[in-house]
CSV table of C-alpha atoms in Angstrom, one decimal:
chain,number,residue,atom,x,y,z
A,1,MET,CA,19.7,-38.3,-13.4
A,2,THR,CA,20.8,-41.4,-12.1
A,3,ILE,CA,19.9,-44.7,-12.2
A,4,PHE,CA,21.2,-48.2,-11.0
A,5,SER,CA,19.5,-51.4,-12.6
A,6,TYR,CA,20.1,-55.3,-11.4
A,7,GLY,CA,20.5,-58.8,-14.1
A,8,LYS,CA,19.0,-62.8,-13.8
A,9,TRP,CA,19.0,-65.5,-16.4
A,10,ASP,CA,15.7,-65.0,-19.0
A,11,SER,CA,14.5,-65.5,-22.5
A,12,CYS,CA,14.3,-63.7,-25.5
A,13,ARG,CA,11.5,-61.1,-26.7
A,14,GLY,CA,11.8,-57.6,-28.4
A,15,LEU,CA,12.8,-57.2,-31.6
A,16,ALA,CA,16.7,-55.7,-30.1
A,17,CYS,CA,17.1,-58.9,-27.7
A,18,LEU,CA,16.8,-61.5,-30.9
A,19,ALA,CA,18.3,-59.4,-33.0
A,20,ALA,CA,21.3,-59.3,-31.2
A,21,LEU,CA,20.8,-63.0,-30.6
A,22,ALA,CA,21.1,-63.7,-34.0
A,23,MET,CA,24.0,-61.3,-34.4
A,24,VAL,CA,26.3,-63.3,-31.7
A,25,PHE,CA,25.0,-66.9,-32.0
A,26,THR,CA,26.6,-66.5,-36.3
A,27,LEU,CA,29.7,-65.6,-35.0
A,28,SER,CA,30.3,-67.3,-31.5
A,29,CYS,CA,29.2,-70.9,-33.1
A,30,ALA,CA,33.2,-71.3,-34.4
A,31,SER,CA,34.2,-69.7,-31.3
A,32,LYS,CA,35.1,-71.1,-27.8
A,33,PRO,CA,33.7,-69.4,-24.3
A,34,VAL,CA,36.1,-67.5,-22.3
A,35,LYS,CA,36.2,-68.1,-18.2
A,36,ASP,CA,38.0,-65.0,-17.0
A,37,TYR,CA,36.8,-62.3,-18.6
A,38,ARG,CA,36.6,-58.8,-19.0
A,39,LEU,CA,34.9,-57.0,-22.1
A,40,VAL,CA,35.6,-54.4,-24.5
A,41,ALA,CA,33.6,-52.5,-27.8
A,42,GLN,CA,33.5,-55.0,-29.9
A,43,GLY,CA,36.8,-54.8,-32.6
A,44,SER,CA,38.9,-52.6,-30.3
A,45,LEU,CA,40.4,-52.6,-27.0
A,46,SER,CA,38.3,-49.3,-24.9
A,47,ALA,CA,35.1,-50.9,-22.3
A,48,SER,CA,33.0,-47.9,-23.8
A,49,ARG,CA,30.7,-48.7,-27.0
A,50,VAL,CA,28.2,-46.2,-28.7
A,51,VAL,CA,25.1,-46.5,-31.4
A,52,ILE,CA,23.3,-43.7,-31.9
A,53,VAL,CA,19.4,-44.5,-33.4
A,54,ASN,CA,17.2,-42.1,-34.6
A,55,GLY,CA,18.9,-39.1,-32.9
A,56,VAL,CA,19.6,-41.1,-29.6
A,57,LYS,CA,22.5,-41.5,-28.5
A,58,VAL,CA,23.2,-44.6,-26.1
A,59,ALA,CA,26.9,-45.2,-24.5
A,60,ALA,CA,27.4,-48.4,-22.3
A,61,VAL,CA,30.4,-48.6,-20.3
A,62,TYR,CA,32.3,-51.9,-19.3
A,63,LEU,CA,33.1,-51.4,-15.3
A,64,ASP,CA,35.8,-53.7,-14.4
A,65,GLU,CA,37.2,-52.7,-10.7
A,66,LYS,CA,39.1,-49.7,-11.1
A,67,HIS,CA,36.5,-48.1,-13.0
A,68,LEU,CA,33.7,-49.6,-10.6
A,69,ALA,CA,35.0,-48.2,-7.7
A,70,GLU,CA,35.5,-44.5,-9.1
A,71,THR,CA,32.1,-44.4,-10.7
A,72,LEU,CA,30.8,-45.1,-7.3
A,73,ARG,CA,33.3,-42.9,-6.5
A,74,GLU,CA,32.3,-40.2,-8.6
A,75,LYS,CA,28.4,-41.0,-7.7
A,76,GLY,CA,29.0,-40.4,-3.9
A,77,TYR,CA,28.3,-44.2,-3.0
A,78,GLU,CA,32.3,-45.6,-2.4
A,79,ARG,CA,31.1,-47.3,0.7
A,80,LEU,CA,29.6,-49.8,-1.6
A,81,SER,CA,33.1,-49.9,-3.8
A,82,ASN,CA,34.4,-53.1,-2.0
A,83,THR,CA,30.7,-55.2,-1.4
A,84,LEU,CA,30.0,-55.0,-5.1
A,85,GLN,CA,33.3,-55.8,-6.4
A,86,GLU,CA,33.2,-59.0,-4.5
A,87,LEU,CA,29.7,-60.0,-6.0
A,88,PRO,CA,29.7,-62.3,-9.2
A,89,LEU,CA,28.2,-59.7,-10.8
A,90,ASP,CA,29.1,-57.4,-14.0
A,91,TYR,CA,28.6,-53.9,-14.3
A,92,PHE,CA,27.9,-51.9,-17.0
A,93,LEU,CA,27.3,-48.0,-17.2
A,94,LEU,CA,25.2,-46.6,-19.2
A,95,THR,CA,24.3,-43.5,-20.8
A,96,ILE,CA,21.5,-41.8,-22.9
A,97,THR,CA,21.8,-38.6,-24.7
A,98,ASN,CA,18.0,-38.0,-26.6
A,99,GLY,CA,19.1,-35.6,-29.9
A,100,ALA,CA,15.7,-37.0,-30.9
A,101,SER,CA,13.1,-34.1,-31.6
A,102,LEU,CA,10.8,-35.8,-29.1
A,103,PRO,CA,10.7,-37.5,-26.1
A,104,VAL,CA,12.2,-41.2,-25.3
A,105,ASP,CA,10.4,-43.5,-22.8
A,106,PHE,CA,12.9,-46.0,-21.6
A,107,ASN,CA,12.6,-49.2,-19.4
A,108,PRO,CA,15.2,-50.4,-17.9
A,109,ARG,CA,14.2,-53.9,-17.0
A,110,GLU,CA,13.8,-54.9,-21.0
A,111,ALA,CA,17.6,-55.2,-21.4
A,112,ASN,CA,19.4,-58.8,-21.8
A,113,LEU,CA,23.4,-60.1,-21.7
A,114,MET,CA,24.0,-62.4,-24.6
A,115,ASP,CA,26.4,-64.3,-25.9
A,116,GLY,CA,25.1,-66.0,-28.5
A,117,GLY,CA,24.4,-69.3,-27.3
A,118,TRP,CA,25.8,-69.8,-23.8
A,119,ASN,CA,24.0,-66.9,-22.1
A,120,ASN,CA,20.8,-65.5,-21.9
A,121,LEU,CA,20.7,-62.4,-18.8
A,122,SER,CA,18.5,-60.4,-18.0
A,123,PRO,CA,19.1,-57.6,-15.0
A,124,VAL,CA,19.3,-58.5,-11.3
A,125,ASP,CA,16.2,-57.5,-9.1
A,126,PHE,CA,17.0,-56.8,-6.1
A,127,SER,CA,15.8,-60.1,-4.4
A,128,ASP,CA,18.2,-62.3,-6.2
A,129,LEU,CA,20.6,-59.6,-5.1
A,130,TYR,CA,19.6,-59.7,-1.7
A,131,MET,CA,20.2,-63.3,-1.7
A,132,LEU,CA,24.2,-62.7,-3.0
A,133,LEU,CA,24.5,-60.3,0.1
A,134,PRO,CA,26.0,-61.7,2.7
A,135,PRO,CA,24.0,-61.5,5.7
A,136,GLY,CA,23.9,-58.9,8.9
A,137,SER,CA,23.3,-55.3,9.2
A,138,GLY,CA,25.2,-54.2,6.5
A,139,ARG,CA,23.2,-55.9,2.9
A,140,LYS,CA,20.3,-53.8,4.4
A,141,THR,CA,22.2,-50.4,4.1
A,142,VAL,CA,23.9,-51.4,1.0
A,143,LEU,CA,20.2,-52.4,-0.1
A,144,GLN,CA,18.8,-49.3,0.9
A,145,ASP,CA,21.8,-47.3,-0.4
A,146,LEU,CA,21.0,-49.7,-4.2
A,147,GLN,CA,17.1,-48.6,-3.7
A,148,LYS,CA,17.9,-45.0,-3.8
A,149,LEU,CA,19.6,-45.0,-6.8
A,150,THR,CA,17.2,-47.6,-8.6
A,151,LEU,CA,14.5,-47.2,-11.5
A,152,ASN,CA,11.9,-49.6,-11.1
A,153,ARG,CA,9.4,-48.2,-13.8
A,154,VAL,CA,9.5,-46.4,-17.6
A,155,VAL,CA,11.5,-43.0,-17.5
A,156,ARG,CA,10.5,-40.2,-20.0
A,157,ILE,CA,13.6,-38.6,-21.4
A,158,LYS,CA,12.8,-35.3,-23.0
A,159,PRO,CA,14.7,-33.9,-25.8
A,160,GLY,CA,18.4,-32.6,-24.9
A,161,GLU,CA,18.5,-34.1,-21.5
A,162,THR,CA,20.6,-37.5,-20.5
A,163,LEU,CA,20.0,-40.2,-18.2
A,164,GLU,CA,23.0,-42.4,-17.1
A,165,GLY,CA,22.8,-45.2,-14.4
A,166,MET,CA,24.5,-48.7,-14.6
A,167,PHE,CA,23.5,-51.8,-15.0
A,168,LEU,CA,23.9,-54.9,-12.4
A,169,PHE,CA,24.4,-58.7,-14.8
A,170,GLN,CA,24.8,-62.1,-13.2
A,171,ARG,CA,28.3,-63.2,-14.0
A,172,PRO,CA,28.2,-66.7,-15.8
A,173,GLU,CA,31.4,-69.0,-15.2
A,174,SER,CA,32.4,-68.2,-18.7
A,175,MET,CA,31.0,-66.1,-21.7
A,176,GLY,CA,31.4,-66.6,-25.4
A,177,LYS,CA,33.6,-64.3,-27.3
A,178,ASN,CA,30.9,-62.7,-28.9
A,179,VAL,CA,28.3,-60.5,-26.7
A,180,ALA,CA,25.6,-57.8,-27.3
A,181,LEU,CA,23.8,-56.0,-24.7
A,182,ALA,CA,20.2,-55.9,-26.4
A,183,LEU,CA,18.4,-52.7,-25.1
A,184,ASP,CA,14.4,-53.2,-26.4
A,185,GLY,CA,13.5,-51.1,-23.7
A,186,PHE,CA,13.8,-47.4,-25.9
A,187,TYR,CA,10.3,-46.1,-27.3
A,188,LEU,CA,10.2,-42.8,-29.6
A,189,ASP,CA,6.8,-40.8,-30.1
A,190,GLY,CA,5.3,-44.6,-28.6
A,191,LYS,CA,7.2,-46.5,-31.2
A,192,PRO,CA,9.9,-49.1,-30.5
A,193,LEU,CA,14.1,-48.4,-31.1
A,194,THR,CA,16.2,-51.6,-31.3
A,195,VAL,CA,19.2,-50.9,-29.7
A,196,VAL,CA,22.0,-53.0,-29.7
A,197,LEU,CA,25.7,-52.7,-28.2
A,198,THR,CA,28.2,-55.3,-29.1
A,199,PHE,CA,31.8,-56.2,-27.2
A,200,ASN,CA,33.9,-58.5,-26.9
A,201,ALA,CA,34.9,-61.2,-23.9
A,202,ILE,CA,38.7,-60.8,-24.0
A,203,SER,CA,40.7,-63.4,-21.2
A,204,ARG,CA,42.3,-61.2,-17.9
A,205,GLU,CA,44.8,-64.1,-17.6
A,206,GLY,CA,48.4,-61.8,-17.4
A,207,GLU,CA,46.5,-59.3,-16.5
């Protein structure tokens, strides 16, 4: 199953968000924001970050231009590649595998991308995306394609199942060095799971 979600400025609400905010705020106090950046998993140069919470495996991959094009091509939506790469957005591919013995409910709207002081973003919604897209008939086609791939309600992931999809966040002018993707939308047997994936912003200058 494939899901695409989208991001705007937001406040911190859930436990994962609060935990992530405390973490990145502490780490970012002495660092300067990075202007022309890409994200890598904290402590490495890999674009992928994986955590396992109560048997639920969550992997997030930051999609730069190359990986975004590859992902869209694999999903059969290569026609969206040029348009999406021109938008001021950051893209993540999220893969969730339920290794627990009970179903997991996931609400993709309960997500925050934050860096401890400069930015706290929630997924972009369709009204924001509509304004970002260039006017014309192509805008309607892009929105129709994305709507087919977007989840706007809670999804239940049964034991042994895998869910995969994208998050789209507004790309700020600069990002703090330490970044967290806080996912407060996970519920195992009705109980919330604290899922936080940490990244570092590094300069693209010279790449």
